[in-house]
Amino acid sequence: MIRVPGQRLRALRAPGSSSPKAPAPQRRGVASRPARGIFCASVLVIATMGAAHAQTLPARSAPPDAQVYDRDIVVTARRDAADDPETELSEEDIARYGANTIADLLHAVGPLIDGTGKPPVLLVNGKRIGGASGIAGFPPEALARLAILPPAAAARLGYAADQRVVNLVLKNTFASWEGEVGATLATAGGRDSERVSASRVVIDGATYWNAQVQLSRDSMLFRSARALPSRSDPVDLGGHVTGISGQEIDPALSLIAGRQVTIVDFPSGALAQSPTLADFAAAAARDIRFSDPDTAYALLPGGRSMSANLGVTSPLGSFTGSLNANFSTSSSIQRLGYPSAALTLPAGSPWSPFGSDVLLVPDLTAIGPLETRQDTKTLGLSASLSGSIGGWNANLLANYTRSWADSSFDRGLDLQAIQDRLDALDPSFNPYALLPGNVVEVDRSRSRFAAADAKLILDRTLVKLPAGAVTANLSVGINRMTLSSDSDGDPSAPAASTDLKRTQVDVRASLAAPLTRRGQGPLAGLGDLSANVAIGATMMSGSQAQRQFDASLTWSPAPAVQFYGGYSFAQVVPDVAQLNGPRIETVVQIYDPVRQAIAQPIWIIGGNPDLRKGTRTSLTLKATWRPLGRSLTLDLGYQRQVAKGGTAAFPQLTPAVEAAFPGRITRDASGQLIAVDARPINIARDLGAQLTTGFTWLWSPATGPAPARKPSSAPWQITFTVNHSWQLQSLLTTDPALPPLDRLGGDGGQPRHIVSMQLMAGRRGLGAMLNGQWQNATRVDNAGVAGGQGVLRYSALSQFSLSLFVEPANLASGGHAAKTWASNLRISIDLQNLLDSWQRVAAPDGSIAKGYDRYALNPLGRAIQVTVRKRF
């Protein structure tokens, strides 16, 4: 039974009737109406065909065989099992989550969609969209319902078998102005973030458009704001003179000063003329003003960002077209502390009154702290046209993206030229003056990326079987990418500039066939059984064609039980970014397991031109049982992934990883960690296997059918989900001659068990959501490695977040909100890391490992976010 309140409906003929104008049956959860047009690359040809067809139907009037009803209509129809939503949220259900945008709503209902957290494919009114950036900013109030489709739906629509599909059904009419202001504060202090946004959304039948702009700011979190051991001794920014190795500067100076002088500030007149011993003796009477170095070292960067989005979707004759444009810019800056600088002032220098060489620490006032900076700008355009032509449903999706990225990293000070002038006893160079800005060594990198792609997707019913319709999907896509990057500044590496262009063509064909159907045909006793097969190929310039294959089987022997199995194989090659991404150097804070201390090495990311191709295979098995209908769902799944050859991200730094990649880790003579080259790596084999279980319980009091309930009687609903991931294997082989890295053992510290939960209780106007995650204890082995000191044991970790929302007008009036200042006002409070949890890491003697202080690796701690949202 499908209830469609107040909608324009095309009258459906009885099953078995025939007419050349009879439309295909509507499929709830997949498409709200049959598509009637196509937008393909040959715009002129397609537009001409569509225009000819459009002359027979007024653009915004009902079709000739349609009847318009002003009351609720109940339509009885037989649907394919793949079209029946696995879970469906009504307007009332959506309101209970208190989400501010559709993107927030999808995040909140993520446990219901897929326990793995993989983002779903989005449909809008049953149709594919060019990009999700536009619809993601819509308010949830614009939705009539949200349908989570079963796994079989992805294959029917031509997507990969392991994808989940969510259909967003918009209301027929909707208009809203919206403003939002939010602030986030760390409860331990030292960090604040602000966000403000404004948007406009209008829906008028099949036409809808939106505009949105958002601004945000984050402050830097400095080390001085946390109870951490100081990184270095206090710093004298004004400059001083000290003896070699901290010894006495000059006995004659000590005699004049009346005490032994080992450190002295610059005399006040040193900028004008060479100072005398008497000048230094007078300066020795003053205390040197030292600065806390932790006030100039940021644990978290600060930054600003701005984004704007504009999109429109409208019928174009017999087609439906959409266009979306977005632009974003962001900048971040992180201070890295004051640079270390020391010059040797020779005894014979015209600027030295001392009888022996001394150390001179120059004035750093003009230099300030070292910094790393990143600036990024991105422009995106997406378009789509959908409809039907020649018996095929068709979608043409096109996207264009262009980005500009610039980064810089202050490596330190280059004082060699200054030291050379001091050694040459140059009388024209005053070492007491402010250092020039050009002594800062800066590594710079720039990249420019552009990509344009277009994809034509065709699907149609090939034949009607007793169990249902056999559908075919064909897609052809072309992608053109260009990436240029250059970097300079590192004296150990010459300036590099590279350009890479790649054209990629993707072809995919899939077939979805229902084999048996419950209650129909001679094999009705088997229940609902369907199979899906897909083959594809990717052709890239400069490489051979890469093949892909997917197959899946879905079986529901009883209404409450469903089994799913899927297998995929793909040949893969590195993408443009992996091969030629710009080299970016930043300073990060990581734990050095060899020295058992926190280190701040240079972290290098970017492209690796030596990467090779490989293969990926995946096997997925899943069983679902709903013993109480959709109120209770139990899931059991098994996944196994094997990669042979190809690439992988650089693994977590451990002694075993350092032994496998000695050229990627740089240490100084004392063993201090200096740099980590974390660019992608080639692998021999990567094996992962996991077992997943899920539990979902939905509860709401039975107060009659939803359409019969009044807003004032909107009941509370409780949703409780628990998902458990049990990692069975996680082995990475980097070289066949080396033993594999067991990431579940002591080679990676990867947890074997991860449990996530969500508890939501809400009604219209008021709600709360508790999210939590637990992972088991792990270890990292250091024994047998140079400098290693046994085993580090990571404790189990539990983290929770709590979200609350209230709508004062709805709460006060029981859903009948009067038009007051509080109408459509929502106040949300989010407590992130509710228990201020952190992971305890124990050294072999049981003490806290060096560098694993309370805020060493989790500097933010607990944070509270308050958001005020108003719709007009």
CSV table of N, CA and C in Angstrom, one decimal, residues 88-169:
chain,number,residue,atom,x,y,z
A,88,GLU,N,12.7,3.2,6.1
A,88,GLU,CA,12.2,4.4,5.6
A,88,GLU,C,11.9,5.4,6.7
A,89,LEU,N,12.3,6.6,6.6
A,89,LEU,CA,12.1,7.6,7.6
A,89,LEU,C,11.1,8.6,7.1
A,90,SER,N,10.0,8.8,7.8
A,90,SER,CA,9.0,9.8,7.4
A,90,SER,C,9.4,11.2,7.9
A,91,GLU,N,8.6,12.2,7.6
A,91,GLU,CA,8.9,13.6,8.1
A,91,GLU,C,9.0,13.6,9.6
A,92,GLU,N,8.1,12.9,10.2
A,92,GLU,CA,8.1,12.8,11.7
A,92,GLU,C,9.4,12.2,12.2
A,93,ASP,N,9.8,11.1,11.5
A,93,ASP,CA,11.0,10.4,11.9
A,93,ASP,C,12.2,11.3,11.8
A,94,ILE,N,12.3,12.0,10.6
A,94,ILE,CA,13.4,12.9,10.3
A,94,ILE,C,13.5,14.0,11.4
A,95,ALA,N,12.3,14.6,11.8
A,95,ALA,CA,12.3,15.6,12.8
A,95,ALA,C,12.9,15.2,14.1
A,96,ARG,N,12.8,13.9,14.4
A,96,ARG,CA,13.3,13.4,15.7
A,96,ARG,C,14.8,13.5,15.8
A,97,TYR,N,15.5,13.6,14.7
A,97,TYR,CA,16.9,13.6,14.8
A,97,TYR,C,17.5,15.0,15.0
A,98,GLY,N,16.7,16.1,14.7
A,98,GLY,CA,17.1,17.4,15.0
A,98,GLY,C,18.3,17.8,14.2
A,99,ALA,N,18.5,17.3,13.0
A,99,ALA,CA,19.6,17.6,12.1
A,99,ALA,C,19.4,19.0,11.5
A,100,ASN,N,20.5,19.7,11.3
A,100,ASN,CA,20.4,21.1,10.7
A,100,ASN,C,20.5,21.0,9.2
A,101,THR,N,21.1,20.0,8.6
A,101,THR,CA,21.2,19.9,7.1
A,101,THR,C,21.0,18.4,6.8
A,102,ILE,N,20.8,18.2,5.5
A,102,ILE,CA,20.7,16.8,5.0
A,102,ILE,C,22.0,16.0,5.3
A,103,ALA,N,23.1,16.7,5.1
A,103,ALA,CA,24.4,16.1,5.4
A,103,ALA,C,24.5,15.6,6.9
A,104,ASP,N,24.0,16.5,7.8
A,104,ASP,CA,24.0,16.1,9.2
A,104,ASP,C,23.1,14.9,9.4
A,105,LEU,N,21.9,14.9,8.7
A,105,LEU,CA,21.0,13.8,8.9
A,105,LEU,C,21.6,12.5,8.4
A,106,LEU,N,22.3,12.5,7.3
A,106,LEU,CA,22.9,11.3,6.8
A,106,LEU,C,23.9,10.8,7.7
A,107,HIS,N,24.7,11.7,8.4
A,107,HIS,CA,25.7,11.3,9.3
A,107,HIS,C,25.0,10.7,10.6
A,108,ALA,N,23.9,11.3,11.0
A,108,ALA,CA,23.2,10.8,12.2
A,108,ALA,C,22.6,9.4,11.9
A,109,VAL,N,22.1,9.2,10.7
A,109,VAL,CA,21.5,7.9,10.4
A,109,VAL,C,22.5,6.9,9.8
A,110,GLY,N,23.7,7.2,9.9
A,110,GLY,CA,24.8,6.4,9.3
A,110,GLY,C,24.7,4.9,9.8
A,111,PRO,N,24.5,4.7,11.1
A,111,PRO,CA,24.4,3.3,11.6
A,111,PRO,C,23.3,2.5,11.0
A,112,LEU,N,22.2,3.2,10.6
A,112,LEU,CA,21.1,2.5,9.9
A,112,LEU,C,21.4,2.2,8.5
A,113,ILE,N,22.3,3.0,7.9
A,113,ILE,CA,22.6,2.8,6.4
A,113,ILE,C,23.6,1.7,6.3
A,114,ASP,N,24.7,1.9,7.0
A,114,ASP,CA,25.8,0.9,6.8
A,114,ASP,C,26.7,1.0,8.0
A,115,GLY,N,26.9,-0.1,8.8
A,115,GLY,CA,27.7,-0.1,10.0
A,115,GLY,C,29.1,0.2,9.7
A,116,THR,N,29.6,0.1,8.5
A,116,THR,CA,31.0,0.3,8.2
A,116,THR,C,31.3,1.8,8.1
A,117,GLY,N,30.3,2.7,7.9
A,117,GLY,CA,30.5,4.1,7.8
A,117,GLY,C,30.8,4.5,6.4
A,118,LYS,N,30.7,3.6,5.4
A,118,LYS,CA,31.0,4.0,4.0
A,118,LYS,C,29.9,4.9,3.5
A,119,PRO,N,30.2,6.0,2.8
A,119,PRO,CA,29.1,6.9,2.4
A,119,PRO,C,28.3,6.3,1.3
A,120,PRO,N,26.9,6.5,1.3
A,120,PRO,CA,26.1,5.9,0.3
A,120,PRO,C,26.0,6.7,-1.0
A,121,VAL,N,25.4,6.0,-2.0
A,121,VAL,CA,25.0,6.7,-3.2
A,121,VAL,C,23.7,7.4,-3.0
A,122,LEU,N,23.6,8.7,-3.4
A,122,LEU,CA,22.4,9.5,-3.2
A,122,LEU,C,21.6,9.6,-4.4
A,123,LEU,N,20.3,9.4,-4.3
A,123,LEU,CA,19.3,9.7,-5.3
A,123,LEU,C,18.5,10.8,-4.8
A,124,VAL,N,18.0,11.6,-5.7
A,124,VAL,CA,17.0,12.7,-5.3
A,124,VAL,C,15.8,12.4,-6.1
A,125,ASN,N,14.7,12.2,-5.4
A,125,ASN,CA,13.4,11.8,-6.1
A,125,ASN,C,13.6,10.7,-7.1
A,126,GLY,N,14.5,9.7,-6.7
A,126,GLY,CA,14.7,8.5,-7.5
A,126,GLY,C,15.6,8.7,-8.6
A,127,LYS,N,16.3,9.9,-8.8
A,127,LYS,CA,17.1,10.1,-9.9
A,127,LYS,C,18.6,10.4,-9.4
A,128,ARG,N,19.5,10.0,-10.3
A,128,ARG,CA,20.9,10.3,-10.0
A,128,ARG,C,21.2,11.8,-10.0
A,129,ILE,N,22.2,12.2,-9.3
A,129,ILE,CA,22.5,13.6,-9.2
A,129,ILE,C,24.0,13.7,-9.6
A,130,GLY,N,24.4,14.9,-10.1
A,130,GLY,CA,25.7,15.1,-10.6
A,130,GLY,C,26.7,15.2,-9.4
A,131,GLY,N,26.3,15.8,-8.3
A,131,GLY,CA,27.2,15.9,-7.2
A,131,GLY,C,26.3,16.2,-5.9
A,132,ALA,N,26.8,15.7,-4.8
A,132,ALA,CA,26.1,15.8,-3.5
A,132,ALA,C,26.3,17.1,-2.8
A,133,SER,N,27.2,18.0,-3.3
A,133,SER,CA,27.5,19.2,-2.5
A,133,SER,C,26.3,20.1,-2.4
A,134,GLY,N,25.4,20.1,-3.4
A,134,GLY,CA,24.2,21.0,-3.4
A,134,GLY,C,23.2,20.5,-2.4
A,135,ILE,N,22.7,19.3,-2.6
A,135,ILE,CA,21.6,18.7,-1.9
A,135,ILE,C,22.0,18.5,-0.4
A,136,ALA,N,23.3,18.4,-0.1
A,136,ALA,CA,23.7,18.1,1.2
A,136,ALA,C,23.4,19.3,2.2
A,137,GLY,N,23.4,20.5,1.6
A,137,GLY,CA,23.1,21.7,2.4
A,137,GLY,C,21.6,22.0,2.6
A,138,PHE,N,20.7,21.2,2.0
A,138,PHE,CA,19.3,21.4,2.1
A,138,PHE,C,18.9,21.2,3.6
A,139,PRO,N,17.9,21.9,4.1
A,139,PRO,CA,17.4,21.6,5.4
A,139,PRO,C,16.6,20.3,5.4
A,140,PRO,N,16.7,19.4,6.4
A,140,PRO,CA,15.9,18.2,6.4
A,140,PRO,C,14.4,18.4,6.3
A,141,GLU,N,14.0,19.6,6.7
A,141,GLU,CA,12.5,19.9,6.6
A,141,GLU,C,12.0,19.9,5.2
A,142,ALA,N,13.0,19.9,4.2
A,142,ALA,CA,12.6,19.9,2.8
A,142,ALA,C,12.3,18.4,2.3
A,143,LEU,N,12.5,17.4,3.2
A,143,LEU,CA,12.3,16.0,2.8
A,143,LEU,C,10.9,15.6,3.1
A,144,ALA,N,10.3,14.9,2.2
A,144,ALA,CA,9.0,14.2,2.5
A,144,ALA,C,9.3,12.8,3.2
A,145,ARG,N,10.4,12.2,2.8
A,145,ARG,CA,10.9,11.0,3.4
A,145,ARG,C,12.3,10.7,2.9
A,146,LEU,N,12.9,9.7,3.6
A,146,LEU,CA,14.2,9.2,3.3
A,146,LEU,C,14.2,7.7,3.3
A,147,ALA,N,14.6,7.1,2.2
A,147,ALA,CA,14.5,5.7,2.0
A,147,ALA,C,15.9,5.1,1.8
A,148,ILE,N,16.2,4.1,2.7
A,148,ILE,CA,17.4,3.4,2.6
A,148,ILE,C,17.1,2.1,1.9
A,149,LEU,N,17.7,1.9,0.7
A,149,LEU,CA,17.3,0.8,-0.1
A,149,LEU,C,18.2,-0.4,0.2
A,150,PRO,N,17.7,-1.6,-0.1
A,150,PRO,CA,18.5,-2.8,0.2
A,150,PRO,C,19.7,-2.9,-0.7
A,151,PRO,N,20.7,-3.8,-0.4
A,151,PRO,CA,21.9,-3.9,-1.3
A,151,PRO,C,21.6,-4.3,-2.7
A,152,ALA,N,20.5,-5.0,-3.0
A,152,ALA,CA,20.2,-5.4,-4.3
A,152,ALA,C,19.9,-4.2,-5.2
A,153,ALA,N,19.4,-3.1,-4.6
A,153,ALA,CA,19.1,-1.9,-5.4
A,153,ALA,C,20.3,-1.3,-6.0
A,154,ALA,N,21.5,-1.3,-5.4
A,154,ALA,CA,22.7,-0.7,-6.0
A,154,ALA,C,23.0,-1.4,-7.3
A,155,ALA,N,22.9,-2.7,-7.4
A,155,ALA,CA,23.2,-3.4,-8.6
A,155,ALA,C,22.2,-3.1,-9.7
A,156,ARG,N,20.9,-3.0,-9.3
A,156,ARG,CA,19.9,-2.7,-10.3
A,156,ARG,C,20.1,-1.3,-10.9
A,157,LEU,N,20.7,-0.4,-10.1
A,157,LEU,CA,20.9,0.9,-10.6
A,157,LEU,C,22.3,1.1,-11.3
A,158,GLY,N,23.1,0.0,-11.3
A,158,GLY,CA,24.4,0.0,-12.0
A,158,GLY,C,25.5,0.4,-11.1
A,159,TYR,N,25.3,0.5,-9.8
A,159,TYR,CA,26.4,0.8,-8.9
A,159,TYR,C,27.1,-0.5,-8.5
A,160,ALA,N,28.3,-0.3,-7.8
A,160,ALA,CA,29.0,-1.5,-7.3
A,160,ALA,C,28.1,-2.2,-6.3
A,161,ALA,N,28.4,-3.6,-6.2
A,161,ALA,CA,27.5,-4.4,-5.4
A,161,ALA,C,27.6,-4.1,-3.9
A,162,ASP,N,28.7,-3.5,-3.4
A,162,ASP,CA,28.8,-3.2,-2.0
A,162,ASP,C,28.4,-1.8,-1.6
A,163,GLN,N,27.8,-1.1,-2.6
A,163,GLN,CA,27.3,0.2,-2.3
A,163,GLN,C,25.9,0.2,-1.6
A,164,ARG,N,25.6,1.2,-0.8
A,164,ARG,CA,24.3,1.4,-0.3
A,164,ARG,C,23.7,2.6,-1.0
A,165,VAL,N,22.4,2.6,-1.2
A,165,VAL,CA,21.7,3.6,-1.9
A,165,VAL,C,20.7,4.3,-1.0
A,166,VAL,N,20.7,5.6,-0.9
A,166,VAL,CA,19.7,6.3,-0.1
A,166,VAL,C,18.9,7.3,-1.1
A,167,ASN,N,17.6,7.2,-1.1
A,167,ASN,CA,16.8,8.0,-1.9
A,167,ASN,C,16.2,9.1,-1.1
A,168,LEU,N,16.5,10.4,-1.5
A,168,LEU,CA,16.0,11.5,-0.8
A,168,LEU,C,14.8,12.0,-1.6
A,169,VAL,N,13.6,12.0,-1.0
A,169,VAL,CA,12.4,12.4,-1.6
A,169,VAL,C,12.0,13.8,-1.1
